Coordinates of C-alpha atoms in Angstrom, one line a residue:
M137 CA 93.0 92.8 88.5
A138 CA 94.5 96.3 88.3
A139 CA 92.2 99.2 87.6
P140 CA 92.1 100.7 84.1
H141 CA 94.1 103.8 83.5
S142 CA 92.6 107.0 84.8
L143 CA 90.7 109.1 82.2
R144 CA 92.0 112.4 80.9
L145 CA 88.9 114.3 80.0
N146 CA 88.5 118.1 79.7
F147 CA 85.1 119.2 81.1
P148 CA 83.6 122.6 80.3
E149 CA 83.0 123.3 84.0
H150 CA 86.8 123.2 84.5
R151 CA 87.8 125.2 81.5
L152 CA 88.2 128.6 83.2
A153 CA 90.3 127.2 86.0
R154 CA 92.4 125.1 83.6
L155 CA 93.1 128.1 81.3
S156 CA 93.8 130.4 84.2
L157 CA 96.3 128.0 85.8
D158 CA 98.0 127.5 82.4
R159 CA 98.4 131.3 82.2
V160 CA 99.8 131.4 85.8
G161 CA 102.3 128.7 84.7
K162 CA 103.3 130.6 81.6
L163 CA 103.8 133.9 83.4
F164 CA 105.8 132.0 86.1
V165 CA 108.1 130.5 83.6
L166 CA 108.6 133.9 81.9
R167 CA 108.9 135.6 85.3
A168 CA 106.6 138.4 84.1
P169 CA 106.6 140.5 87.4
K170 CA 103.9 143.0 86.5
R171 CA 101.3 140.4 85.6
F172 CA 102.3 137.7 88.1
D173 CA 100.2 136.7 91.1
A174 CA 102.6 135.1 93.6
I175 CA 99.7 133.2 95.4
S176 CA 96.8 131.4 93.7
V177 CA 94.1 129.4 95.4
L178 CA 92.1 126.7 93.7
Y179 CA 88.9 125.6 95.5
G180 CA 86.2 123.0 94.8
P181 CA 84.4 120.1 96.5
P182 CA 86.2 116.9 97.4
G183 CA 86.8 114.7 94.3
S184 CA 86.4 117.6 91.8
G185 CA 89.8 117.0 90.2
K186 CA 92.0 119.6 92.0
T187 CA 95.0 117.2 92.4
R188 CA 94.8 116.1 88.8
L189 CA 94.7 119.7 87.5
L190 CA 97.6 120.9 89.8
G191 CA 99.7 117.8 89.0
S192 CA 99.2 118.5 85.3
L193 CA 100.4 122.1 85.7
C194 CA 103.6 120.9 87.6
R195 CA 104.4 118.5 84.8
K196 CA 103.9 121.2 82.1
I197 CA 106.2 123.6 83.9
L198 CA 108.9 121.0 84.4
K199 CA 108.7 120.1 80.7
V200 CA 109.6 123.6 79.5
S201 CA 111.8 124.6 82.5
Q202 CA 113.6 121.6 84.0
N203 CA 115.7 123.8 86.3
K204 CA 112.7 124.9 88.4
T205 CA 112.5 123.5 91.9
I206 CA 108.9 122.3 92.5
Q207 CA 107.3 120.5 95.4
M208 CA 103.7 119.4 95.6
M209 CA 102.5 118.2 99.0
R210 CA 99.4 117.7 101.1
A211 CA 98.6 119.8 104.2
S212 CA 99.1 116.7 106.3
E213 CA 102.7 116.2 104.9
F214 CA 103.4 119.9 105.5
C215 CA 102.2 119.6 109.1
Q216 CA 104.2 116.4 109.8
S217 CA 107.3 118.0 108.4
L218 CA 106.8 121.0 110.8
R219 CA 106.3 118.6 113.7
D220 CA 109.3 116.5 112.9
A221 CA 111.6 119.5 112.5
E222 CA 110.4 121.1 115.7
M223 CA 111.0 117.8 117.7
A224 CA 114.5 117.7 116.3
N225 CA 115.9 121.1 117.0
R226 CA 115.5 124.8 116.1
D227 CA 118.1 124.6 113.4
D228 CA 116.1 121.9 111.6
F229 CA 112.9 123.9 111.9
E230 CA 114.6 127.0 110.4
T231 CA 116.2 124.9 107.6
L232 CA 112.8 123.5 106.7
Q233 CA 111.2 126.9 106.5
K234 CA 114.1 128.1 104.3
Q235 CA 113.7 125.1 102.0
L236 CA 110.0 125.9 101.6
I237 CA 110.7 129.6 101.0
D238 CA 113.3 129.0 98.4
L239 CA 111.2 126.6 96.2
D240 CA 110.4 128.1 92.8
L241 CA 106.9 126.6 93.0
L242 CA 105.2 125.2 96.1
V243 CA 101.8 123.5 95.7
L244 CA 100.1 122.8 99.0
E245 CA 96.8 120.8 98.9
D246 CA 93.9 120.7 101.3
I247 CA 94.8 123.7 103.4
Q248 CA 91.4 123.5 105.1
L249 CA 92.9 120.7 107.2
L250 CA 95.6 123.0 108.7
K251 CA 95.4 123.9 112.3
P252 CA 95.4 127.7 113.1
R253 CA 98.9 127.6 114.4
E254 CA 100.2 125.8 111.3
A255 CA 98.3 128.3 109.1
D256 CA 100.1 131.2 110.9
I257 CA 103.5 129.5 110.2
L258 CA 102.5 129.1 106.6
A259 CA 101.5 132.8 106.4
R260 CA 105.0 133.8 107.4
I261 CA 106.4 131.5 104.8
L262 CA 104.0 133.0 102.2
D263 CA 105.2 136.5 103.0
E264 CA 108.8 135.5 102.4
R265 CA 107.9 133.6 99.2
T266 CA 105.9 136.5 97.9
A267 CA 108.8 138.9 98.5
R268 CA 111.0 136.6 96.4
R269 CA 108.3 136.3 93.7
N270 CA 108.2 132.5 94.1
L271 CA 104.9 131.0 93.0
T272 CA 102.6 129.3 95.6
I273 CA 99.4 127.5 94.7
L274 CA 97.0 126.4 97.4
S275 CA 94.0 124.1 97.2
T276 CA 91.0 123.8 99.5
S277 CA 87.6 122.2 99.5
I278 CA 86.2 125.3 101.1
A279 CA 86.0 128.8 99.6
P280 CA 88.9 130.9 101.0
G281 CA 86.5 133.4 102.6
Q282 CA 84.8 130.7 104.5
L283 CA 87.9 129.4 106.3
T284 CA 86.8 131.2 109.4
K285 CA 88.9 129.1 111.9
F286 CA 92.1 130.9 110.6
S287 CA 93.5 134.3 111.5
Y288 CA 92.7 137.4 109.6
R289 CA 96.4 137.6 108.6
F290 CA 96.3 134.1 107.0
I291 CA 93.0 134.8 105.2
N292 CA 94.3 138.1 104.0
R293 CA 97.5 136.5 102.5
I294 CA 95.7 133.7 100.6
T295 CA 93.0 136.0 99.2
S296 CA 95.5 138.6 97.9
G297 CA 96.1 136.8 94.6
L298 CA 94.2 134.7 92.1
I299 CA 91.2 132.7 93.3
L300 CA 89.8 130.0 91.1
E301 CA 86.8 127.7 91.6
L302 CA 86.6 124.1 90.3
P303 CA 82.9 123.4 90.4
A304 CA 81.2 120.0 90.4
L305 CA 80.3 118.5 87.1
G306 CA 76.9 119.1 85.4
P307 CA 74.7 116.4 83.9
E308 CA 76.3 116.3 80.5
S309 CA 79.8 116.0 81.9
R310 CA 78.7 113.4 84.3
L311 CA 77.2 111.3 81.5
L312 CA 80.5 111.7 79.5
F313 CA 82.5 110.6 82.5
L314 CA 80.3 107.6 83.2
E315 CA 80.3 106.5 79.5
R316 CA 84.1 106.7 79.1
K317 CA 84.9 105.1 82.5
L318 CA 82.6 102.2 82.1
E319 CA 83.9 101.8 78.5
S320 CA 87.4 101.6 79.9
F321 CA 86.2 98.8 82.2
G322 CA 84.6 97.0 79.3
T323 CA 81.3 97.3 81.1
K324 CA 78.1 97.4 79.1
I325 CA 75.0 99.3 80.2
E326 CA 71.9 100.4 78.3
T327 CA 71.9 104.1 77.2
Q328 CA 68.6 104.8 79.0
A329 CA 70.0 103.4 82.3
L330 CA 73.2 105.5 81.9
E331 CA 71.3 108.7 81.3
W332 CA 69.1 108.0 84.4
L333 CA 72.3 107.4 86.5
A334 CA 74.0 110.6 85.2
G335 CA 70.9 112.6 86.1
L336 CA 70.9 111.5 89.7
V337 CA 74.5 111.0 90.9
E338 CA 76.5 114.0 92.3
G339 CA 79.1 115.7 90.2
S340 CA 82.2 114.7 92.1
M341 CA 84.6 112.7 89.9
R342 CA 85.7 110.7 92.9
R343 CA 82.0 109.9 93.6
L344 CA 81.4 109.0 89.9
Q345 CA 84.4 106.7 90.1
S346 CA 82.9 105.0 93.1
I347 CA 79.6 104.6 91.2
C348 CA 81.4 103.1 88.2
N349 CA 83.2 100.6 90.4
R350 CA 79.9 99.4 91.9
V351 CA 78.2 99.2 88.5
H352 CA 81.2 97.2 87.1
S353 CA 81.0 94.8 90.1
M354 CA 77.3 94.2 89.5
V355 CA 77.8 93.5 85.7
R356 CA 80.5 90.9 86.6
T357 CA 78.1 89.3 89.0
L358 CA 75.1 89.2 86.7
G359 CA 77.1 88.5 83.5
R360 CA 75.0 90.8 81.3
P361 CA 74.5 94.5 80.5
L362 CA 72.6 96.4 83.1
K363 CA 69.1 97.9 82.6
R364 CA 67.6 100.9 84.4
S365 CA 65.7 98.5 86.6
D366 CA 69.0 96.9 87.7
L367 CA 70.4 100.3 88.7
E368 CA 67.2 101.2 90.6
K369 CA 67.7 98.0 92.6
L370 CA 71.4 98.6 93.1
F371 CA 71.0 102.2 94.4
A372 CA 67.5 101.7 95.9
T373 CA 66.6 105.4 95.9
P374 CA 68.1 108.6 94.5
G375 CA 69.2 109.5 98.0
H376 CA 71.3 106.4 98.2
L377 CA 73.3 107.6 95.2
K378 CA 74.3 110.6 97.2
K379 CA 75.3 108.7 100.2
A380 CA 78.7 107.0 99.8
I381 CA 79.4 103.7 101.3
S382 CA 81.3 104.4 104.5
V383 CA 84.7 102.9 105.4
E384 CA 83.0 102.0 108.7
S385 CA 80.5 99.7 107.0
I386 CA 83.3 98.2 104.9
A387 CA 85.4 97.5 108.0
S388 CA 82.4 95.9 109.7
K389 CA 81.6 93.7 106.7
V390 CA 85.2 92.6 106.2
G391 CA 85.7 92.1 110.0
K392 CA 82.7 89.9 110.2
H393 CA 84.0 87.8 107.3
F394 CA 87.4 87.3 108.9
R395 CA 86.0 87.1 112.4
I396 CA 87.9 90.1 113.8
T397 CA 86.7 93.5 115.1
P398 CA 87.0 96.7 113.0
K399 CA 88.8 98.2 116.0
S400 CA 91.6 95.6 115.8
M401 CA 92.2 96.7 112.1
Q402 CA 92.7 100.3 113.3
T403 CA 95.6 99.3 115.5
R404 CA 99.3 99.1 114.5
S405 CA 99.3 95.3 114.8
R406 CA 101.3 93.4 112.2
D407 CA 99.7 90.0 112.9
K408 CA 98.8 88.2 109.7
E409 CA 95.2 87.7 110.7
I410 CA 94.9 91.6 111.0
V411 CA 97.1 92.8 108.1
L412 CA 95.3 91.2 105.2
P413 CA 91.7 92.2 106.3
R414 CA 93.0 95.8 106.9
Q415 CA 94.5 95.9 103.4
I416 CA 91.3 94.6 102.0
V417 CA 89.3 97.3 103.8
M418 CA 91.7 100.0 102.3
Y419 CA 91.3 98.5 98.9
L420 CA 87.5 98.4 99.0
A421 CA 87.3 101.8 100.5
R422 CA 89.3 103.2 97.6
R423 CA 87.1 101.4 95.1
L424 CA 83.6 101.9 96.6
T425 CA 83.8 105.2 98.5
G426 CA 84.5 108.8 97.5
M427 CA 87.3 108.9 100.1
S428 CA 90.8 110.0 99.3
L429 CA 93.8 107.9 100.2
Q430 CA 94.5 110.4 103.0
E431 CA 91.0 110.1 104.4
I432 CA 91.2 106.3 104.4
G433 CA 94.6 106.5 106.2
E434 CA 93.0 108.7 108.9
F435 CA 90.5 106.0 109.6
F436 CA 93.4 103.6 110.3
G437 CA 95.1 105.6 113.0
G438 CA 96.5 108.4 110.8
R439 CA 98.4 106.2 108.3
D440 CA 100.1 108.0 105.4
H441 CA 98.4 108.0 102.0
S442 CA 101.4 106.1 100.6
T443 CA 100.7 103.2 103.1
V444 CA 97.1 103.0 101.8
L445 CA 98.3 103.0 98.2
H446 CA 100.8 100.3 98.9
A447 CA 98.0 98.2 100.6
C448 CA 95.7 98.6 97.5
K449 CA 98.4 97.6 95.1
K450 CA 99.3 94.6 97.2
V451 CA 95.7 93.4 97.2
E452 CA 95.4 93.9 93.5
D453 CA 98.5 91.8 92.9
Q454 CA 97.1 89.0 95.2
I455 CA 93.7 89.1 93.4
G456 CA 95.5 88.1 90.2
N457 CA 97.2 85.1 91.8
N458 CA 94.8 83.9 94.4
I459 CA 91.4 82.6 93.1
S460 CA 90.0 82.2 96.6
L461 CA 90.9 85.7 97.7
S462 CA 89.6 87.1 94.4
G463 CA 86.2 85.3 95.0
T464 CA 86.1 86.7 98.6
I465 CA 86.6 90.3 97.5
R466 CA 84.1 90.0 94.7
Q467 CA 81.5 88.7 97.2
L468 CA 82.3 91.5 99.7
E469 CA 82.0 94.1 96.9
H470 CA 78.6 92.6 95.8
D471 CA 77.3 92.5 99.4
L472 CA 78.4 96.1 100.0
A473 CA 77.0 97.4 96.7

């Protein structure tokens, strides 16, 4: 069964960042040079909604200015592009840099994952982009001033413009997210139990999504609305709420079920007895953990996030057509939860 559509909620904790980015977008479209910061940095904890907010900005800009050239990419994609171009020849490397420099808007996510050398290359690109008044927006899970592994030159470049924080959600916003998400699942839970859960779980939207998936799985298993006592059993202790299920534990559980080792699923093997369990681990990791597609891919030997997304969709399709597989996955979800 496919997951319900993602929620589009505006939280008060994100209001300042959202309005500031909207202003950046408007000035960029108008090309207002005196009030225009060529570089903006958005930082916040993993799962706080940075990708969602930046994606929304890109869509808004394209809607009113379709001739703009825009590229949104992750740090890992940026690094891979650099490596591929360097391995080809110097002309390809210079062509790539020119393409990145000439973009009207470049959005680069998770810059904390860059290596120092790659950050220095980016610093040179930023200098050229700034000189051309092209807009660059960077995201990071670490405050720019704390990216101490990078050179002074790079830190100086990225802190020269607008810096915006996207903080974790507070209790009221967490309650709103849980209510709306579980409602979209058609999952019923007593109000007192929901308030108890919102008061304990961390504010990351990715983490909240993981919690909702686990609650939904338990409701399907029990066949009735959950009470607070059910949640206390499900999460054992408040500390357990803050500790996400690991992809390692999922791989171990799935491997044991299919009688293969977790290590075999991390290889490039295309054997049928390996491929399906690997896809199931990716699917469950996306549902039950706070990990991004990129982080899940890293566990499986550095696979691209699109590979993980493809695996998840394939499992979802099979669940709808294979009663046996659907039962297996529901049991695995229940055991892991």
